[in-house]
Coordinates of C-alpha atoms and ligand atoms in Angstrom, one line a residue:
X1 CA 0.0 0.0 0.0
X2 CA 1.3 3.5 -0.8
X3 CA -0.4 6.8 -0.3
X4 CA 1.1 10.1 -1.2
X5 CA 4.5 10.5 0.3
X6 CA 4.4 7.3 2.4
X7 CA 4.7 3.6 1.6
X8 CA 2.9 1.4 4.1
X9 CA 3.7 -2.3 4.3
X10 CA 1.6 -4.6 6.6
X11 CA 3.9 -7.5 7.6
X12 CA 2.4 -10.6 9.2
X13 CA 5.2 -11.4 11.6
X14 CA 5.4 -14.2 14.1
X15 CA 4.4 -12.0 17.1
X16 CA 1.5 -10.3 15.3
X17 CA 1.0 -7.5 12.7
X18 CA 3.8 -5.0 12.3
X19 CA 3.7 -2.1 9.8
X20 CA 6.6 -0.5 8.2
X21 CA 6.0 3.2 7.2
X22 CA 8.6 4.5 4.7
X23 CA 9.0 8.1 3.7
X24 CA 9.1 8.2 -0.1
X25 CA 11.3 11.2 -0.9
X26 CA 14.7 9.9 -1.6
X27 CA 15.5 12.7 -4.1
X28 CA 14.9 15.4 -1.5
X29 CA 16.4 13.2 1.2
X30 CA 13.0 12.4 2.7
X31 CA 12.6 16.0 3.9
X32 CA 9.4 17.1 5.5
X33 CA 6.7 18.5 3.2
X34 CA 3.2 19.6 4.2
X35 CA 1.8 16.6 2.2
X36 CA 4.1 14.2 4.0
X37 CA 3.0 15.6 7.4
X38 CA -0.7 15.3 6.5
X39 CA 0.0 11.7 5.4
X40 CA 1.7 10.9 8.7
X41 CA -1.2 12.4 10.7
X42 CA -3.6 10.2 8.7
X43 CA -1.5 7.1 9.2
X44 CA -1.3 7.7 12.9
X45 CA -5.1 8.3 13.2
X46 CA -5.8 5.0 11.4
X47 CA -3.2 3.1 13.5
X48 CA -4.5 4.4 16.8
X49 CA -7.8 2.5 16.2
X50 CA -6.1 -0.6 14.9
X51 CA -6.2 -3.2 17.7
X52 CA -4.5 -5.9 15.7
X53 CA -1.4 -3.7 14.9
X54 CA 1.3 -4.4 17.5
X55 CA 4.3 -2.3 16.4
X56 CA 5.2 0.3 13.8
X57 CA 8.7 0.6 12.2
X58 CA 9.3 4.1 10.6
X59 CA 12.1 4.6 8.1
X60 CA 13.1 6.5 5.0
X61 CA 13.7 5.5 1.4
X62 CA 17.3 5.0 0.2
X63 CA 20.5 5.0 2.3
X64 CA 21.4 8.7 2.4
X65 CA 18.8 10.1 4.8
X66 CA 16.2 9.0 7.2
X67 CA 14.9 12.6 7.0
X68 CA 16.8 15.8 6.2
X69 CA 14.4 18.1 8.2
X70 CA 12.1 20.6 6.6
X71 CA 12.0 20.6 2.8
X72 CA 13.9 23.7 2.3
X73 CA 12.8 24.0 -1.4
X74 CA 9.1 24.0 -0.3
X75 CA 10.1 26.4 2.5
X76 CA 11.6 28.9 0.0
X77 CA 8.2 29.2 -1.7
X78 CA 6.4 29.8 1.6
X79 CA 5.2 33.1 3.2
X80 CA 5.3 33.7 6.9
X81 CA 1.8 32.3 7.4
X82 CA 2.7 29.1 5.6
X83 CA 5.7 28.6 7.7
X84 CA 3.6 29.0 10.9
X85 CA 1.1 26.4 9.4
X86 CA 4.0 24.1 8.7
X87 CA 5.2 24.2 12.3
X88 CA 1.7 23.6 13.5
X89 CA 1.4 20.6 11.2
X90 CA 4.8 19.3 12.3
X91 CA 3.9 19.5 16.0
X92 CA 0.5 17.9 15.4
X93 CA 1.9 15.1 13.3
X94 CA 4.8 14.3 15.7
X95 CA 2.4 14.5 18.6
X96 CA 0.0 12.0 17.0
X97 CA 2.9 9.7 16.3
X98 CA 4.2 9.9 19.8
X99 CA 0.7 9.3 21.2
X100 CA 0.1 6.1 19.3
X101 CA -0.8 3.2 21.7
X102 CA 1.7 0.9 19.8
X103 CA 5.4 1.3 20.2
X104 CA 7.1 2.9 17.2
X105 CA 10.7 1.9 16.2
X106 CA 12.6 4.4 14.1
X107 CA 15.0 2.7 11.7
X108 CA 17.6 5.4 10.9
X109 CA 18.8 4.4 7.4
X110 CA 20.7 7.7 6.9
X111 CA 21.1 11.2 8.3
X112 CA 18.4 12.4 10.7
X113 CA 18.8 16.2 10.9
X114 CA 16.6 19.0 12.2
X115 CA 12.9 18.0 11.9
X116 CA 14.2 14.6 10.8
X117 CA 15.8 14.0 14.2
X118 CA 12.7 15.5 15.8
X119 CA 10.6 12.9 13.9
X120 CA 12.9 10.1 15.3
X121 CA 12.6 11.5 18.8
X122 CA 8.8 11.2 18.6
X123 CA 9.3 7.4 18.2
X124 CA 9.8 5.1 21.2
X125 CA 13.1 3.4 20.1
X126 CA 15.7 4.2 17.6
X127 CA 18.0 1.8 15.7
X128 CA 20.7 3.4 13.5
X129 CA 22.7 2.2 10.6
X130 CA 26.5 2.4 11.2
X131 CA 27.9 5.7 10.0
X132 CA 24.7 7.8 10.0
X133 CA 24.7 11.3 11.5
X134 CA 22.1 12.9 13.6
X135 CA 21.7 16.4 14.9
X136 CA 19.7 19.6 15.4
X137 CA 21.6 22.1 13.3
X138 CA 18.9 24.8 13.4
X139 CA 20.7 27.5 15.4
X140 CA 23.3 27.6 12.6
X141 CA 20.5 28.4 10.2
X142 CA 19.0 31.2 12.1
X143 CA 16.1 29.2 13.5
X144 CA 15.5 26.8 16.5
X145 CA 14.1 23.3 16.5
X146 CA 10.4 23.8 16.2
X147 CA 9.0 20.3 16.3
X148 CA 9.4 19.5 20.0
X149 CA 13.1 18.6 19.8
X150 CA 14.1 21.0 22.6
X151 CA 11.6 19.2 24.9
X152 CA 12.1 15.6 23.8
X153 CA 15.9 15.5 23.5
X154 CA 16.7 16.4 27.1
X155 CA 14.2 13.7 28.3
X156 CA 16.4 11.2 26.4
X157 CA 19.9 12.4 26.9
X158 CA 19.7 14.8 29.9
X159 CA 19.5 18.6 29.8
X160 CA 23.3 19.2 29.8
X161 CA 24.0 17.0 26.8
X162 CA 20.9 18.3 25.0
X163 CA 22.1 21.9 25.5
X164 CA 25.5 21.0 24.2
X165 CA 24.0 19.5 21.1
X166 CA 21.3 22.1 20.4
X167 CA 23.5 25.2 21.1
X168 CA 26.4 23.9 19.1
X169 CA 24.2 22.4 16.4
X170 CA 26.9 19.8 15.8
X171 CA 26.2 16.4 14.2
X172 CA 26.7 13.2 16.1
X173 CA 27.8 9.9 14.5
X174 CA 26.0 6.6 15.2
X175 CA 28.6 5.4 17.8
X176 CA 28.3 8.6 19.9
X177 CA 24.5 8.5 19.5
X178 CA 24.6 5.0 21.0
X179 CA 26.9 6.0 23.8
X180 CA 24.7 8.9 24.9
X181 CA 21.4 7.0 24.6
X182 CA 20.1 8.9 21.6
X183 CA 19.7 5.6 19.8
X184 CA 19.4 2.2 21.5
X185 CA 21.1 0.1 18.8
X186 CA 23.5 0.3 15.9
X187 CA 23.5 -2.2 13.0
X188 CA 25.5 -2.5 9.8
X189 CA 23.7 -0.6 7.1
X190 CA 23.0 -3.7 5.1
X191 CA 21.2 -5.3 8.1
X192 CA 19.4 -2.2 9.4
X193 CA 15.9 -3.2 8.3
X194 CA 16.4 -6.7 9.5
X195 CA 17.6 -5.4 12.9
X196 CA 14.6 -3.0 13.3
X197 CA 12.1 -5.8 12.4
X198 CA 13.8 -8.2 14.8
X199 CA 13.3 -5.6 17.5
X200 CA 9.7 -5.0 16.4
X201 CA 9.2 -8.8 16.7
X202 CA 10.7 -8.8 20.1
X203 CA 8.1 -6.2 21.2
X204 CA 5.2 -7.8 19.3
X205 CA 5.7 -11.1 21.0
X206 CA 4.8 -9.6 24.4
X207 CA 1.2 -9.5 25.7
X208 CA -0.4 -6.8 23.6
X209 CA -2.4 -5.0 26.2
X210 CA 0.6 -5.0 28.6
X211 CA 2.8 -3.5 25.8
X212 CA 0.4 -0.6 25.2
X213 CA -0.2 0.1 28.9
X214 CA 3.5 -0.1 29.7
X215 CA 4.2 2.5 27.0
X216 CA 1.4 4.7 28.4
X217 CA 2.8 4.3 31.9
X218 CA 6.3 5.2 30.8
X219 CA 5.2 8.2 28.9
X220 CA 2.7 9.4 31.4
X221 CA 4.7 8.7 34.5
X222 CA 8.2 9.8 33.5
X223 CA 8.0 13.2 35.1
X224 CA 5.6 12.4 37.9
X225 CA 6.8 12.2 41.5
X226 CA 7.5 8.6 42.6
X227 CA 5.2 8.8 45.6
X228 CA 1.5 9.7 45.1
X229 CA -1.1 8.4 42.7
X230 CA -0.3 6.1 39.8
X231 CA -0.3 7.3 36.2
X232 CA -3.8 8.5 35.5
X233 CA -5.7 5.7 33.6
X234 CA -3.1 3.1 34.0
X235 CA -3.4 0.4 36.7
X236 CA -0.7 -2.2 37.3
X237 CA -3.5 -4.7 37.7
X238 CA -5.2 -4.1 34.4
X239 CA -8.4 -2.6 33.2
X240 CA -10.7 -4.2 35.8
X241 CA -8.3 -3.8 38.7
X242 CA -8.1 -7.6 39.0
X243 CA -4.9 -9.6 39.2
X244 CA -3.1 -10.4 36.0
X245 CA -5.8 -8.7 33.9
X246 CA -3.3 -7.9 31.2
X247 CA -2.3 -11.5 30.9
X248 CA -5.9 -12.5 30.4
X249 CA -6.9 -10.0 27.8
X250 CA -6.2 -10.5 24.2
X251 CA -6.7 -8.3 21.2
X252 CA -8.7 -10.0 18.5
X253 CA -8.1 -8.8 15.0
X254 CA -11.4 -7.3 13.7
X255 CA -12.9 -6.9 17.1
X256 CA -13.6 -3.4 18.1
X257 CA -12.9 -3.9 21.7
X258 CA -10.6 -5.8 24.0
X259 CA -12.1 -9.2 24.8
X260 CA -11.5 -11.6 27.6
X261 CA -9.7 -14.7 26.4
X262 CA -9.6 -18.1 28.1
X263 CA -8.2 -17.8 31.6
X264 CA -4.5 -18.7 32.0
X265 CA -2.9 -16.8 29.3
X266 CA -3.1 -14.1 26.6
X267 CA -2.9 -15.3 23.0
X268 CA -1.1 -13.9 20.0
X269 CA -3.8 -14.8 17.6
X270 CA -6.9 -14.1 19.6
X271 CA -7.7 -17.8 20.0
X272 CA -7.3 -17.7 23.8
X273 CA -4.7 -20.4 23.6
X274 CA -1.7 -20.0 25.9
X275 CA 1.3 -19.1 23.8
X276 CA 4.2 -21.5 23.6
X277 CA 7.1 -20.7 26.0
X278 CA 8.3 -17.1 25.3
X279 CA 11.6 -16.9 23.5
X280 CA 14.5 -15.2 25.1
X281 CA 16.7 -13.3 22.7
Ligands
LIG1 N1 15.1 20.0 1.8 C1 15.0 19.9 0.5 N2 15.9 19.3 -0.3 C2 17.0 18.7 0.3 C3 17.2 18.8 1.7 C4 16.2 19.5 2.5 N3 16.2 19.6 3.8 N4 18.3 18.2 2.1 C5 18.8 17.7 0.9 N5 18.0 18.1 -0.1 C6 18.2 17.8 -1.5 C7 19.4 18.6 -2.1 O1 19.0 20.0 -2.4 C8 19.7 17.8 -3.3 O2 18.8 18.2 -4.3 P1 19.3 18.3 -5.9 O3 19.7 16.9 -6.3 O4 18.1 18.8 -6.6 O5 20.4 19.3 -5.9 C9 19.5 16.4 -2.9 O6 18.6 16.5 -1.8 C10 20.7 15.7 -2.5 O7 21.4 16.5 -1.5 P2 22.9 16.2 -1.1 O8 23.3 17.2 0.0 O9 23.8 16.1 -2.3 O10 22.7 14.7 -0.5 P3 23.8 13.9 0.4 O11 23.2 12.5 0.3 O12 25.1 14.1 0.0 O13 23.6 14.4 1.9 C11 22.3 15.2 3.8 C12 22.3 14.2 2.6 C13 20.9 15.0 4.4 C14 23.4 14.8 4.8 C15 22.5 16.6 3.3 O14 21.7 16.9 2.2 C16 22.3 17.7 4.3 O15 23.1 17.9 5.2 N6 21.1 18.4 4.2 C17 20.8 19.5 5.0 C18 20.0 19.0 6.2 C19 19.7 20.1 7.2 O16 20.5 21.0 7.5 N7 18.4 20.1 7.7 C20 18.0 20.9 8.8 C21 16.9 21.8 8.3 S1 16.4 22.8 9.7

């Protein structure tokens, strides 16, 4: 399936459905256009209601860039009002991506710069090909990161390191990005997609409701005090407040709502059968 500036592949993987979303803009280094952001918002809206979808992998076409930030050629044709609209569209699209109930893995097939790194930061996990460069070079261009990078980067690497990166605007190679926690894994370029899908499989093999609720608890609870109420709307016991709820709930493809499966175990396929012993990788 491909629509506009995105290619969407639905992959039936062992752990459940995984989708790979690829930015189709290799000639412009997958830079961000208004059409591409509208496409991302539509994809996120659809995925948010898709209970069978376990994990999304987001990547770019080719091997030069994951995303080179705002499309500077489109930008050159814009007036001030259009630029403001672009920034609003950028924040909305990245917010919708970040708010997806499913985990999203960014597969950095090439450079992720400016809005391109902000796009990667709105994902949950980042796997980079060896040799790619990432950075927020905006201050050198007379602007500042406008897509949430100044808020998301410090949460990932700490305020001091984020200040160093944003205020210098310097680019970081994949090895340093791994060392500072900006990416969680580096793979040889030829094996990047395989590595990202293997990680997606590792996530998708887990109990589906637990996976979504754990993401919600992490995002919602990150900056809450340790004592006090739990993250609003997320109970460690599951939706009904009963023991091991998350283990007893399964997501059935096609069913609008979460359904209770046979007691004793969640099922990957909605059959209610207990899964075979989990693999450890
Ligand atoms: N917007 C629009 N077009 C872009 C672009 C962008 N952000 N970045 C690259 N391109 C275009 C180039 O203009 C060029 O087009 P052309 O073939 O019509 O001349 C084409 O992509 C290839 O660019 P090139 O620089 O030769 O590619 P590369 O593979 O050697 O390097 C990058 C890729 C991403 C490392 C490099 O293009 C780059 O550093 N771009 C700037 C990114 C940036 O500063 N973004 C922050 C914006 S706030």
